[in-house]
mmCIF file of C-alpha atoms in Angstrom:
data_model
loop_
_atom_site.group_PDB
_atom_site.id
_atom_site.type_symbol
_atom_site.label_atom_id
_atom_site.label_comp_id
_atom_site.label_asym_id
_atom_site.label_seq_id
_atom_site.Cartn_x
_atom_site.Cartn_y
_atom_site.Cartn_z
ATOM 1 C CA MET D 1 22.610 127.926 -96.583
ATOM 2 C CA THR D 2 24.916 127.945 -93.554
ATOM 3 C CA LEU D 3 25.518 124.832 -91.470
ATOM 4 C CA ARG D 4 27.407 124.290 -88.259
ATOM 5 C CA LEU D 5 28.832 120.919 -87.300
ATOM 6 C CA SER D 6 29.277 121.375 -83.573
ATOM 7 C CA SER D 7 31.445 119.647 -80.982
ATOM 8 C CA VAL D 8 33.088 117.318 -83.486
ATOM 9 C CA GLN D 9 36.546 115.809 -82.990
ATOM 10 C CA HIS D 10 39.073 117.073 -85.549
ATOM 11 C CA PRO D 11 42.114 114.725 -85.776
ATOM 12 C CA ASP D 12 44.554 117.660 -85.573
ATOM 13 C CA LYS D 13 42.614 120.466 -83.881
ATOM 14 C CA GLY D 14 40.698 118.714 -81.120
ATOM 15 C CA LEU D 15 37.040 119.470 -80.357
ATOM 16 C CA VAL D 16 35.779 122.058 -82.844
ATOM 17 C CA ASP D 17 32.782 123.707 -84.457
ATOM 18 C CA ILE D 18 32.870 123.749 -88.264
ATOM 19 C CA ASP D 19 30.885 126.324 -90.239
ATOM 20 C CA ILE D 20 29.894 125.677 -93.852
ATOM 21 C CA HIS D 21 28.462 128.224 -96.289
ATOM 22 C CA ASP D 22 27.716 127.807 -99.996
ATOM 23 C CA GLY D 23 29.383 124.412 -100.009
ATOM 24 C CA VAL D 24 32.687 125.582 -98.521
ATOM 25 C CA ILE D 25 34.192 125.339 -95.024
ATOM 26 C CA THR D 26 34.270 128.953 -93.840
ATOM 27 C CA ALA D 27 35.325 128.635 -90.190
ATOM 28 C CA ILE D 28 36.788 126.145 -87.730
ATOM 29 C CA SER D 29 36.721 127.254 -84.102
ATOM 30 C CA THR D 30 37.177 125.701 -80.688
ATOM 31 C CA ALA D 31 33.890 124.064 -79.769
ATOM 32 C CA GLY D 32 31.441 126.337 -77.965
ATOM 33 C CA THR D 33 33.446 129.559 -78.303
ATOM 34 C CA THR D 34 31.444 131.309 -81.043
ATOM 35 C CA GLY D 35 27.747 131.913 -81.557
ATOM 36 C CA THR D 36 25.870 131.170 -84.758
ATOM 37 C CA ASP D 37 22.536 131.585 -86.522
ATOM 38 C CA ALA D 38 23.295 128.555 -88.682
ATOM 39 C CA GLN D 39 21.485 125.237 -88.739
ATOM 40 C CA VAL D 40 23.365 123.246 -86.085
ATOM 41 C CA HIS D 41 24.139 119.533 -86.152
ATOM 42 C CA ASN D 42 25.581 118.301 -82.854
ATOM 43 C CA LEU D 43 28.265 115.729 -83.619
ATOM 44 C CA SER D 44 29.689 115.085 -80.181
ATOM 45 C CA ASN D 45 31.498 111.745 -79.955
ATOM 46 C CA HIS D 46 32.171 111.838 -83.705
ATOM 47 C CA ILE D 47 35.447 112.312 -85.552
ATOM 48 C CA ILE D 48 35.357 114.507 -88.669
ATOM 49 C CA LEU D 49 37.227 113.358 -91.774
ATOM 50 C CA PRO D 50 37.452 114.364 -95.424
ATOM 51 C CA GLY D 51 34.785 112.580 -97.428
ATOM 52 C CA PHE D 52 36.102 109.158 -98.380
ATOM 53 C CA ALA D 53 37.357 108.851 -101.961
ATOM 54 C CA GLU D 54 37.145 105.464 -103.680
ATOM 55 C CA PRO D 55 39.945 105.509 -106.279
ATOM 56 C CA HIS D 56 39.169 102.205 -107.995
ATOM 57 C CA ALA D 57 35.774 100.561 -108.405
ATOM 58 C CA HIS D 58 33.868 98.474 -110.942
ATOM 59 C CA LEU D 59 30.278 99.580 -110.490
ATOM 60 C CA ASP D 60 29.201 97.778 -113.661
ATOM 61 C CA LYS D 61 30.073 94.457 -111.993
ATOM 62 C CA ALA D 62 28.713 95.206 -108.510
ATOM 63 C CA PHE D 63 26.502 92.556 -106.891
ATOM 64 C CA LEU D 64 27.035 89.913 -109.606
ATOM 65 C CA ALA D 65 28.531 87.331 -107.232
ATOM 66 C CA ASP D 66 25.390 85.176 -107.206
ATOM 67 C CA ARG D 67 24.966 85.386 -110.995
ATOM 68 C CA VAL D 68 28.511 84.789 -112.232
ATOM 69 C CA ASP D 69 30.659 81.781 -111.359
ATOM 70 C CA ASN D 70 34.397 81.856 -110.771
ATOM 71 C CA PRO D 71 35.235 78.180 -110.216
ATOM 72 C CA THR D 72 39.015 78.711 -110.229
ATOM 73 C CA GLY D 73 38.859 81.747 -107.935
ATOM 74 C CA ASP D 74 41.560 83.623 -109.841
ATOM 75 C CA LEU D 75 41.647 86.598 -112.202
ATOM 76 C CA LEU D 76 41.128 84.708 -115.457
ATOM 77 C CA GLY D 77 38.404 82.601 -113.839
ATOM 78 C CA ALA D 78 36.510 85.783 -112.992
ATOM 79 C CA ILE D 79 37.061 87.236 -116.469
ATOM 80 C CA ASN D 80 35.923 84.038 -118.192
ATOM 81 C CA GLY D 81 32.914 83.714 -115.913
ATOM 82 C CA LEU D 82 31.842 87.250 -116.706
ATOM 83 C CA GLU D 83 32.255 86.792 -120.460
ATOM 84 C CA ALA D 84 30.106 83.652 -120.316
ATOM 85 C CA VAL D 85 27.097 85.694 -119.158
ATOM 86 C CA ARG D 86 27.935 88.966 -120.910
ATOM 87 C CA ASN D 87 24.800 88.835 -123.089
ATOM 88 C CA SER D 88 22.549 88.740 -120.009
ATOM 89 C CA ILE D 89 24.002 91.960 -118.591
ATOM 90 C CA THR D 90 21.901 94.797 -119.969
ATOM 91 C CA PHE D 91 22.123 98.572 -119.833
ATOM 92 C CA ASP D 92 19.256 98.825 -117.330
ATOM 93 C CA ASP D 93 20.726 96.039 -115.209
ATOM 94 C CA ILE D 94 24.066 97.844 -114.970
ATOM 95 C CA VAL D 95 22.464 101.186 -114.150
ATOM 96 C CA GLN D 96 20.377 99.645 -111.371
ATOM 97 C CA ARG D 97 23.302 97.845 -109.736
ATOM 98 C CA ALA D 98 25.666 100.803 -110.159
ATOM 99 C CA VAL D 99 23.189 103.144 -108.485
ATOM 100 C CA MET D 100 22.747 100.655 -105.618
ATOM 101 C CA ALA D 101 26.518 100.528 -105.185
ATOM 102 C CA ALA D 102 26.807 104.322 -105.282
ATOM 103 C CA GLN D 103 24.068 104.640 -102.653
ATOM 104 C CA LEU D 104 25.887 102.138 -100.433
ATOM 105 C CA MET D 105 29.156 104.005 -100.869
ATOM 106 C CA SER D 106 27.474 107.284 -99.988
ATOM 107 C CA ARG D 107 25.984 105.820 -96.809
ATOM 108 C CA ASN D 108 29.510 104.744 -95.897
ATOM 109 C CA GLY D 109 30.811 108.292 -96.378
ATOM 110 C CA VAL D 110 32.207 108.137 -99.904
ATOM 111 C CA THR D 111 31.833 111.462 -101.711
ATOM 112 C CA SER D 112 33.810 110.652 -104.867
ATOM 113 C CA VAL D 113 34.556 107.458 -106.785
ATOM 114 C CA ARG D 114 36.423 106.471 -109.929
ATOM 115 C CA THR D 115 34.768 103.490 -111.557
ATOM 116 C CA HIS D 116 36.140 101.492 -114.455
ATOM 117 C CA ALA D 117 33.732 100.509 -117.229
ATOM 118 C CA ASP D 118 34.250 97.355 -119.276
ATOM 119 C CA THR D 119 34.866 98.392 -122.880
ATOM 120 C CA THR D 120 34.924 95.184 -124.907
ATOM 121 C CA GLU D 121 34.129 93.872 -128.370
ATOM 122 C CA GLY D 122 31.341 91.719 -126.939
ATOM 123 C CA GLY D 123 29.801 94.361 -124.700
ATOM 124 C CA GLY D 124 30.635 97.427 -126.761
ATOM 125 C CA LEU D 125 29.875 100.649 -124.891
ATOM 126 C CA THR D 126 27.069 99.198 -122.761
ATOM 127 C CA SER D 127 28.975 99.565 -119.486
ATOM 128 C CA VAL D 128 30.358 102.972 -120.430
ATOM 129 C CA LEU D 129 26.941 104.385 -121.285
ATOM 130 C CA ALA D 130 25.287 102.772 -118.268
ATOM 131 C CA LEU D 131 27.860 104.166 -115.849
ATOM 132 C CA LEU D 132 27.625 107.605 -117.421
ATOM 133 C CA GLU D 133 23.878 107.392 -116.776
ATOM 134 C CA ALA D 134 24.492 106.293 -113.172
ATOM 135 C CA LYS D 135 26.871 109.245 -112.819
ATOM 136 C CA ARG D 136 24.082 111.581 -113.922
ATOM 137 C CA LEU D 137 21.479 109.987 -111.656
ATOM 138 C CA CYS D 138 23.700 110.107 -108.566
ATOM 139 C CA ALA D 139 25.234 113.551 -109.097
ATOM 140 C CA SER D 140 23.350 115.097 -106.175
ATOM 141 C CA PHE D 141 25.056 112.892 -103.575
ATOM 142 C CA ILE D 142 28.305 111.497 -105.028
ATOM 143 C CA ASP D 143 30.856 112.475 -107.679
ATOM 144 C CA ILE D 144 31.433 109.602 -110.120
ATOM 145 C CA GLN D 145 34.302 109.479 -112.620
ATOM 146 C CA VAL D 146 34.048 106.890 -115.402
ATOM 147 C CA ALA D 147 37.233 105.294 -116.743
ATOM 148 C CA MET D 148 37.190 103.089 -119.818
ATOM 149 C CA LEU D 149 38.572 99.624 -119.102
ATOM 150 C CA LEU D 150 39.554 98.705 -122.632
ATOM 151 C CA SER D 151 39.774 95.034 -123.485
ATOM 152 C CA TRP D 152 42.861 93.468 -125.000
ATOM 153 C CA PRO D 153 44.660 93.202 -127.350
ATOM 154 C CA VAL D 154 45.268 96.833 -128.223
ATOM 155 C CA THR D 155 48.496 96.307 -130.174
ATOM 156 C CA GLY D 156 49.069 95.052 -133.704
ATOM 157 C CA ASN D 157 46.462 94.274 -136.335
ATOM 158 C CA GLU D 158 44.478 92.173 -133.880
ATOM 159 C CA GLY D 159 44.026 95.211 -131.633
ATOM 160 C CA ALA D 160 42.456 97.443 -134.289
ATOM 161 C CA GLN D 161 38.865 96.832 -133.212
ATOM 162 C CA ASN D 162 39.610 97.613 -129.568
ATOM 163 C CA ARG D 163 41.505 100.758 -130.537
ATOM 164 C CA ALA D 164 38.474 101.903 -132.524
ATOM 165 C CA LEU D 165 36.264 101.119 -129.536
ATOM 166 C CA ALA D 166 38.475 103.293 -127.327
ATOM 167 C CA LEU D 167 37.810 106.286 -129.564
ATOM 168 C CA GLU D 168 34.074 105.590 -129.375
ATOM 169 C CA ALA D 169 34.286 105.537 -125.569
ATOM 170 C CA ILE D 170 36.089 108.879 -125.569
ATOM 171 C CA ARG D 171 33.453 110.369 -127.854
ATOM 172 C CA ALA D 172 30.782 109.002 -125.500
ATOM 173 C CA GLY D 173 32.290 111.022 -122.647
ATOM 174 C CA VAL D 174 34.511 108.850 -120.454
ATOM 175 C CA ASP D 175 36.538 110.824 -117.928
ATOM 176 C CA VAL D 176 39.634 108.608 -117.850
ATOM 177 C CA VAL D 177 41.618 106.336 -120.213
ATOM 178 C CA GLY D 178 42.387 102.854 -118.915
ATOM 179 C CA GLY D 179 43.181 99.261 -119.795
ATOM 180 C CA CYS D 180 45.221 96.199 -118.857
ATOM 181 C CA PRO D 181 48.621 96.169 -120.587
ATOM 182 C CA HIS D 182 49.781 93.083 -118.676
ATOM 183 C CA LEU D 183 47.125 91.023 -120.505
ATOM 184 C CA ASP D 184 48.254 92.170 -123.961
ATOM 185 C CA SER D 185 50.627 90.046 -126.026
ATOM 186 C CA ASN D 186 52.853 93.138 -126.194
ATOM 187 C CA PRO D 187 52.617 94.781 -122.748
ATOM 188 C CA LYS D 188 55.155 97.517 -123.474
ATOM 189 C CA GLY D 189 53.425 98.394 -126.723
ATOM 190 C CA ALA D 190 50.141 98.531 -124.821
ATOM 191 C CA VAL D 191 51.591 100.899 -122.210
ATOM 192 C CA GLU D 192 52.845 103.148 -125.015
ATOM 193 C CA TYR D 193 49.420 103.078 -126.703
ATOM 194 C CA PHE D 194 47.466 103.946 -123.557
ATOM 195 C CA LEU D 195 49.838 106.761 -122.618
ATOM 196 C CA ARG D 196 49.614 108.292 -126.090
ATOM 197 C CA LEU D 197 45.808 107.927 -126.116
ATOM 198 C CA ALA D 198 45.517 109.755 -122.783
ATOM 199 C CA LEU D 199 47.877 112.523 -123.879
ATOM 200 C CA ASP D 200 46.236 112.980 -127.278
ATOM 201 C CA HIS D 201 42.804 113.420 -125.685
ATOM 202 C CA ASN D 202 43.964 115.253 -122.543
ATOM 203 C CA LEU D 203 42.411 112.653 -120.253
ATOM 204 C CA PRO D 204 43.909 111.162 -117.078
ATOM 205 C CA LEU D 205 45.451 107.705 -117.418
ATOM 206 C CA ASP D 206 44.621 104.873 -115.015
ATOM 207 C CA LEU D 207 46.063 101.462 -115.881
ATOM 208 C CA HIS D 208 45.428 98.067 -114.369
ATOM 209 C CA ALA D 209 49.159 97.382 -114.132
ATOM 210 C CA ASP D 210 51.128 94.228 -113.324
ATOM 211 C CA GLU D 211 48.116 92.408 -111.875
ATOM 212 C CA ASN D 212 50.015 89.142 -111.578
ATOM 213 C CA LEU D 213 52.760 87.503 -109.543
ATOM 214 C CA ARG D 214 55.314 87.306 -112.358
ATOM 215 C CA SER D 215 58.489 89.052 -111.250
ATOM 216 C CA THR D 216 59.210 89.972 -114.876
ATOM 217 C CA SER D 217 55.984 91.992 -115.247
ATOM 218 C CA ASP D 218 57.046 95.640 -115.394
ATOM 219 C CA ASP D 219 54.190 97.812 -116.726
ATOM 220 C CA LEU D 220 54.636 100.355 -113.931
ATOM 221 C CA ASP D 221 58.385 100.678 -114.323
ATOM 222 C CA TYR D 222 58.092 100.991 -118.093
ATOM 223 C CA LEU D 223 55.447 103.705 -117.770
ATOM 224 C CA ALA D 224 57.730 105.627 -115.403
ATOM 225 C CA ARG D 225 60.635 105.330 -117.856
ATOM 226 C CA LEU D 226 58.467 106.592 -120.733
ATOM 227 C CA VAL D 227 57.351 109.575 -118.682
ATOM 228 C CA ALA D 228 60.927 110.408 -117.729
ATOM 229 C CA SER D 229 62.273 110.067 -121.265
ATOM 230 C CA ASP D 230 59.802 112.633 -122.628
ATOM 231 C CA ASN D 231 59.505 114.820 -119.495
ATOM 232 C CA ILE D 232 55.746 114.209 -119.452
ATOM 233 C CA VAL D 233 53.605 115.923 -116.818
ATOM 234 C CA HIS D 234 50.130 114.405 -116.813
ATOM 235 C CA PRO D 235 47.678 112.843 -114.307
ATOM 236 C CA MET D 236 48.579 109.141 -114.238
ATOM 237 C CA THR D 237 47.707 106.239 -111.984
ATOM 238 C CA ALA D 238 48.715 102.591 -111.878
ATOM 239 C CA SER D 239 46.395 100.277 -109.977
ATOM 240 C CA HIS D 240 47.199 96.842 -108.479
ATOM 241 C CA CYS D 241 50.981 96.706 -109.241
ATOM 242 C CA VAL D 242 51.022 93.225 -107.714
ATOM 243 C CA SER D 243 54.179 91.951 -109.412
ATOM 244 C CA LEU D 244 56.301 94.384 -107.410
ATOM 245 C CA SER D 245 55.643 92.206 -104.369
ATOM 246 C CA THR D 246 57.593 89.354 -106.019
ATOM 247 C CA GLN D 247 60.674 91.393 -106.923
ATOM 248 C CA ASP D 248 63.786 91.932 -104.827
ATOM 249 C CA GLU D 249 63.968 95.008 -102.633
ATOM 250 C CA THR D 250 66.622 96.781 -104.705
ATOM 251 C CA THR D 251 64.564 96.427 -107.886
ATOM 252 C CA VAL D 252 61.423 97.674 -106.176
ATOM 253 C CA GLN D 253 63.311 100.597 -104.636
ATOM 254 C CA LYS D 254 64.592 101.731 -108.039
ATOM 255 C CA THR D 255 61.129 101.393 -109.567
ATOM 256 C CA ALA D 256 59.615 103.335 -106.676
ATOM 257 C CA GLU D 257 62.091 106.169 -107.167
ATOM 258 C CA ARG D 258 61.280 106.355 -110.887
ATOM 259 C CA VAL D 259 57.531 106.279 -110.188
ATOM 260 C CA ALA D 260 57.851 109.078 -107.626
ATOM 261 C CA ALA D 261 59.891 111.207 -110.036
ATOM 262 C CA ALA D 262 57.275 110.636 -112.753
ATOM 263 C CA GLY D 263 54.427 111.664 -110.450
ATOM 264 C CA ILE D 264 52.498 108.431 -111.024
ATOM 265 C CA ASN D 265 49.932 107.533 -108.360
ATOM 266 C CA VAL D 266 49.715 103.914 -107.217
ATOM 267 C CA VAL D 267 46.491 102.354 -105.948
ATOM 268 C CA ALA D 268 46.724 99.317 -103.671
ATOM 269 C CA LEU D 269 43.668 97.056 -103.800
ATOM 270 C CA PRO D 270 43.925 94.635 -100.885
ATOM 271 C CA HIS D 271 40.468 93.027 -101.015
ATOM 272 C CA THR D 272 40.583 91.726 -104.561
ATOM 273 C CA ASN D 273 44.285 90.944 -104.724
ATOM 274 C CA LEU D 274 44.152 88.945 -101.502
ATOM 275 C CA PHE D 275 41.238 86.995 -102.990
ATOM 276 C CA LEU D 276 42.539 86.415 -106.531
ATOM 277 C CA GLN D 277 46.310 86.130 -106.212
ATOM 278 C CA GLY D 278 48.487 83.237 -105.100
ATOM 279 C CA ARG D 279 45.950 80.426 -105.431
ATOM 280 C CA ASP D 280 48.534 78.179 -107.081
ATOM 281 C CA THR D 281 50.856 78.576 -104.073
ATOM 282 C CA PRO D 282 49.239 76.645 -101.204
ATOM 283 C CA THR D 283 52.023 77.325 -98.689
ATOM 284 C CA SER D 284 53.791 80.629 -98.020
ATOM 285 C CA THR D 285 51.000 82.082 -100.141
ATOM 286 C CA PRO D 286 51.853 85.587 -101.395
ATOM 287 C CA ARG D 287 49.519 88.359 -100.308
ATOM 288 C CA GLY D 288 49.508 89.992 -103.710
ATOM 289 C CA ILE D 289 49.573 93.523 -102.293
ATOM 290 C CA THR D 290 51.971 96.019 -103.822
ATOM 291 C CA PRO D 291 54.896 96.982 -101.507
ATOM 292 C CA VAL D 292 53.237 100.057 -100.077
ATOM 293 C CA THR D 293 55.902 101.087 -97.581
ATOM 294 C CA ILE D 294 58.748 101.159 -100.118
ATOM 295 C CA LEU D 295 56.613 103.163 -102.538
ATOM 296 C CA ARG D 296 55.536 105.665 -99.886
ATOM 297 C CA THR D 297 59.065 106.076 -98.548
ATOM 298 C CA ALA D 298 60.225 106.943 -102.065
ATOM 299 C CA GLY D 299 57.594 109.684 -102.256
ATOM 300 C CA VAL D 300 54.891 107.960 -104.315
ATOM 301 C CA ASN D 301 51.293 108.975 -103.638
ATOM 302 C CA VAL D 302 49.786 105.623 -102.619
ATOM 303 C CA ALA D 303 46.021 105.341 -102.325
ATOM 304 C CA ALA D 304 43.923 102.331 -101.370
ATOM 305 C CA GLY D 305 40.654 101.126 -102.821
ATOM 306 C CA ALA D 306 38.101 98.352 -102.484
ATOM 307 C CA ASP D 307 38.020 97.455 -106.203
ATOM 308 C CA ASN D 308 35.152 94.965 -106.468
ATOM 309 C CA ILE D 309 31.857 94.785 -104.602
ATOM 310 C CA GLN D 310 30.445 91.258 -104.358
ATOM 311 C CA ASP D 311 31.235 90.055 -107.860
ATOM 312 C CA PRO D 312 33.275 87.155 -109.327
ATOM 313 C CA PHE D 313 36.511 89.073 -108.719
ATOM 314 C CA ASN D 314 35.670 89.365 -104.999
ATOM 315 C CA PRO D 315 32.459 87.858 -103.582
ATOM 316 C CA MET D 316 32.865 89.921 -100.413
ATOM 317 C CA GLY D 317 33.159 93.687 -99.924
ATOM 318 C CA ARG D 318 30.910 96.312 -98.337
ATOM 319 C CA ALA D 319 31.986 99.371 -100.353
ATOM 320 C CA ASP D 320 33.426 100.764 -97.130
ATOM 321 C CA PRO D 321 36.753 102.630 -97.116
ATOM 322 C CA LEU D 322 37.111 101.885 -93.401
ATOM 323 C CA GLU D 323 37.224 98.191 -94.329
ATOM 324 C CA THR D 324 39.905 99.048 -96.888
ATOM 325 C CA ALA D 325 41.870 101.017 -94.298
ATOM 326 C CA SER D 326 41.631 98.102 -91.877
ATOM 327 C CA LEU D 327 43.114 95.754 -94.470
ATOM 328 C CA MET D 328 45.906 98.228 -95.150
ATOM 329 C CA VAL D 329 46.753 98.143 -91.449
ATOM 330 C CA MET D 330 46.640 94.359 -91.131
ATOM 331 C CA ALA D 331 47.790 93.088 -94.529
ATOM 332 C CA ALA D 332 50.017 95.956 -95.709
ATOM 333 C CA HIS D 333 51.481 96.871 -92.292
ATOM 334 C CA GLN D 334 50.456 100.537 -92.359
ATOM 335 C CA LEU D 335 49.780 102.699 -89.311
ATOM 336 C CA PRO D 336 46.113 103.675 -88.841
ATOM 337 C CA ASP D 337 46.693 107.367 -89.591
ATOM 338 C CA ASP D 338 48.549 106.483 -92.805
ATOM 339 C CA ALA D 339 45.884 103.979 -93.825
ATOM 340 C CA MET D 340 43.204 106.625 -93.308
ATOM 341 C CA GLN D 341 45.134 109.052 -95.481
ATOM 342 C CA MET D 342 45.173 106.428 -98.242
ATOM 343 C CA VAL D 343 41.355 106.339 -98.396
ATOM 344 C CA THR D 344 40.882 110.105 -98.031
ATOM 345 C CA SER D 345 43.460 112.668 -99.171
ATOM 346 C CA ASN D 346 45.688 110.297 -101.174
ATOM 347 C CA SER D 347 42.679 108.856 -102.990
ATOM 348 C CA ALA D 348 41.323 112.338 -103.655
ATOM 349 C CA ARG D 349 44.622 113.168 -105.345
ATOM 350 C CA VAL D 350 44.110 110.176 -107.648
ATOM 351 C CA ILE D 351 40.584 111.230 -108.630
ATOM 352 C CA HIS D 352 40.825 115.019 -108.554
ATOM 353 C CA ASN D 353 44.583 115.657 -108.664
ATOM 354 C CA HIS D 354 44.412 117.385 -105.271
ATOM 355 C CA SER D 355 43.435 116.558 -101.705
ATOM 356 C CA ASN D 356 40.495 118.087 -99.853
ATOM 357 C CA PRO D 357 41.483 118.433 -96.184
ATOM 358 C CA VAL D 358 39.147 119.497 -93.391
ATOM 359 C CA GLU D 359 40.281 123.108 -93.341
ATOM 360 C CA ILE D 360 38.961 126.574 -94.119
ATOM 361 C CA GLY D 361 38.456 127.072 -97.846
ATOM 362 C CA SER D 362 37.978 123.395 -98.679
ATOM 363 C CA ILE D 363 34.879 122.064 -100.405
ATOM 364 C CA ALA D 364 32.591 120.674 -97.700
ATOM 365 C CA ASN D 365 32.757 116.987 -98.634
ATOM 366 C CA LEU D 366 32.919 115.414 -95.190
ATOM 367 C CA VAL D 367 32.107 112.337 -93.163
ATOM 368 C CA ALA D 368 31.667 112.233 -89.387
ATOM 369 C CA VAL D 369 32.148 108.787 -87.877
ATOM 370 C CA PRO D 370 30.973 107.860 -84.363
ATOM 371 C CA ALA D 371 34.456 107.384 -82.896
ATOM 372 C CA ILE D 372 36.999 109.526 -81.063
ATOM 373 C CA THR D 373 40.228 108.512 -82.817
ATOM 374 C CA VAL D 374 41.204 107.471 -86.322
ATOM 375 C CA ARG D 375 42.251 104.058 -85.040
ATOM 376 C CA GLU D 376 38.884 103.524 -83.352
ATOM 377 C CA ALA D 377 37.019 104.561 -86.496
ATOM 378 C CA ILE D 378 38.946 102.027 -88.580
ATOM 379 C CA ALA D 379 38.713 99.260 -85.996
ATOM 380 C CA MET D 380 35.011 99.596 -85.240
ATOM 381 C CA GLY D 381 33.767 100.706 -88.652
ATOM 382 C CA PRO D 382 30.504 102.012 -87.161
ATOM 383 C CA PRO D 383 27.686 102.186 -89.726
ATOM 384 C CA ASP D 384 25.915 105.373 -88.625
ATOM 385 C CA ARG D 385 27.854 108.062 -90.475
ATOM 386 C CA PHE D 386 27.006 111.709 -91.017
ATOM 387 C CA VAL D 387 27.790 112.653 -94.614
ATOM 388 C CA VAL D 388 28.096 116.109 -96.164
ATOM 389 C CA TYR D 389 28.487 116.489 -99.935
ATOM 390 C CA GLY D 390 29.014 119.924 -101.417
ATOM 391 C CA GLY D 391 27.827 121.506 -98.182
ATOM 392 C CA VAL D 392 24.571 119.507 -98.141
ATOM 393 C CA VAL D 393 23.762 116.927 -95.472
ATOM 394 C CA ILE D 394 23.088 113.708 -97.373
ATOM 395 C CA THR D 395 20.232 111.635 -96.000
ATOM 396 C CA ASN D 396 18.761 108.447 -97.446
ATOM 397 C CA GLN D 397 15.956 110.558 -98.869
ATOM 398 C CA LYS D 398 18.493 112.564 -100.878
ATOM 399 C CA ARG D 399 19.968 109.309 -102.211
ATOM 400 C CA ASN D 400 16.625 108.219 -103.680
ATOM 401 C CA ILE D 401 16.680 108.061 -107.470
ATOM 402 C CA LYS D 402 13.400 108.909 -109.137
#
């Protein structure tokens, strides 16, 4: 089937017509200059963007805010609150909420998402299997990657059960290896374990790294040193990287240079880190956002994600990358065009190892937002978005799960 998106504003090319055939962009021409027999969708007063990519989500926790308490408001409070009700969270419950979250993301223009799945002794593979089922159910309108989020410890004798669980998750079909080395009693040993696990099974690595305000926390830097020492080339991502914001500029600069040389992606997560971090510092409260500008200047691919959707880790959140981009402008001091890149092409590189620009030959995963400029789109965040996934216009009817 051939589609034409007519009279749409391209950020670099002005007002254009975009032709799509067999799921691929086949032509981009000045608006109104070429005829067509295609099905035409008039998108005047819309800006066309690559489909949003959500590089870091927790769909198994989505919409739990009214069921799970976090009385302290910090990271461990959220973790403890979730563990207290773990037995009430069933496979069907997770699938239902994950599908709802995926539908919301799709309405907002997200065409791909990497979600982490709790992989714990108490919960076993329930989240992994439920999110793999949600991935299957939603495949017609959004691409879901499932990353194991392995519980701790993973080192020493006490980590044996979790290490065995990781192998079960891989056999079950997870797409990505992940965990939280900063919560292990031996963080460096945990980083080494996760890197070796990812390499041994040829799966991308995505760590929750340095999610604290301790200036001595150095998961990211240690990972970069390991990669350099063995000349490793492998898809790797470090999410959060909060502790960098507490270190001096020279230290961060050196880490950033090592991370860039290692090819490690970094994902900033402003929503959740603004909510969870710094609660014990009532004045001059740290923002808890990784130093994005230093990382980007060094050449690191920095993406931005929403992380949690209305759960004990963040009771807010609309699963909207334009909200994420807005926070990157206001809280991380990024320019609108750069913030938009962090939720589109940079995030796509995290998930798929390549970007997907609006150009001839690209897969037609697109979102048209009723705005004229990137800044206006971020500022207004209009809800009525025109979404194309794999060359198919995605309507609410197509998001229905039977």
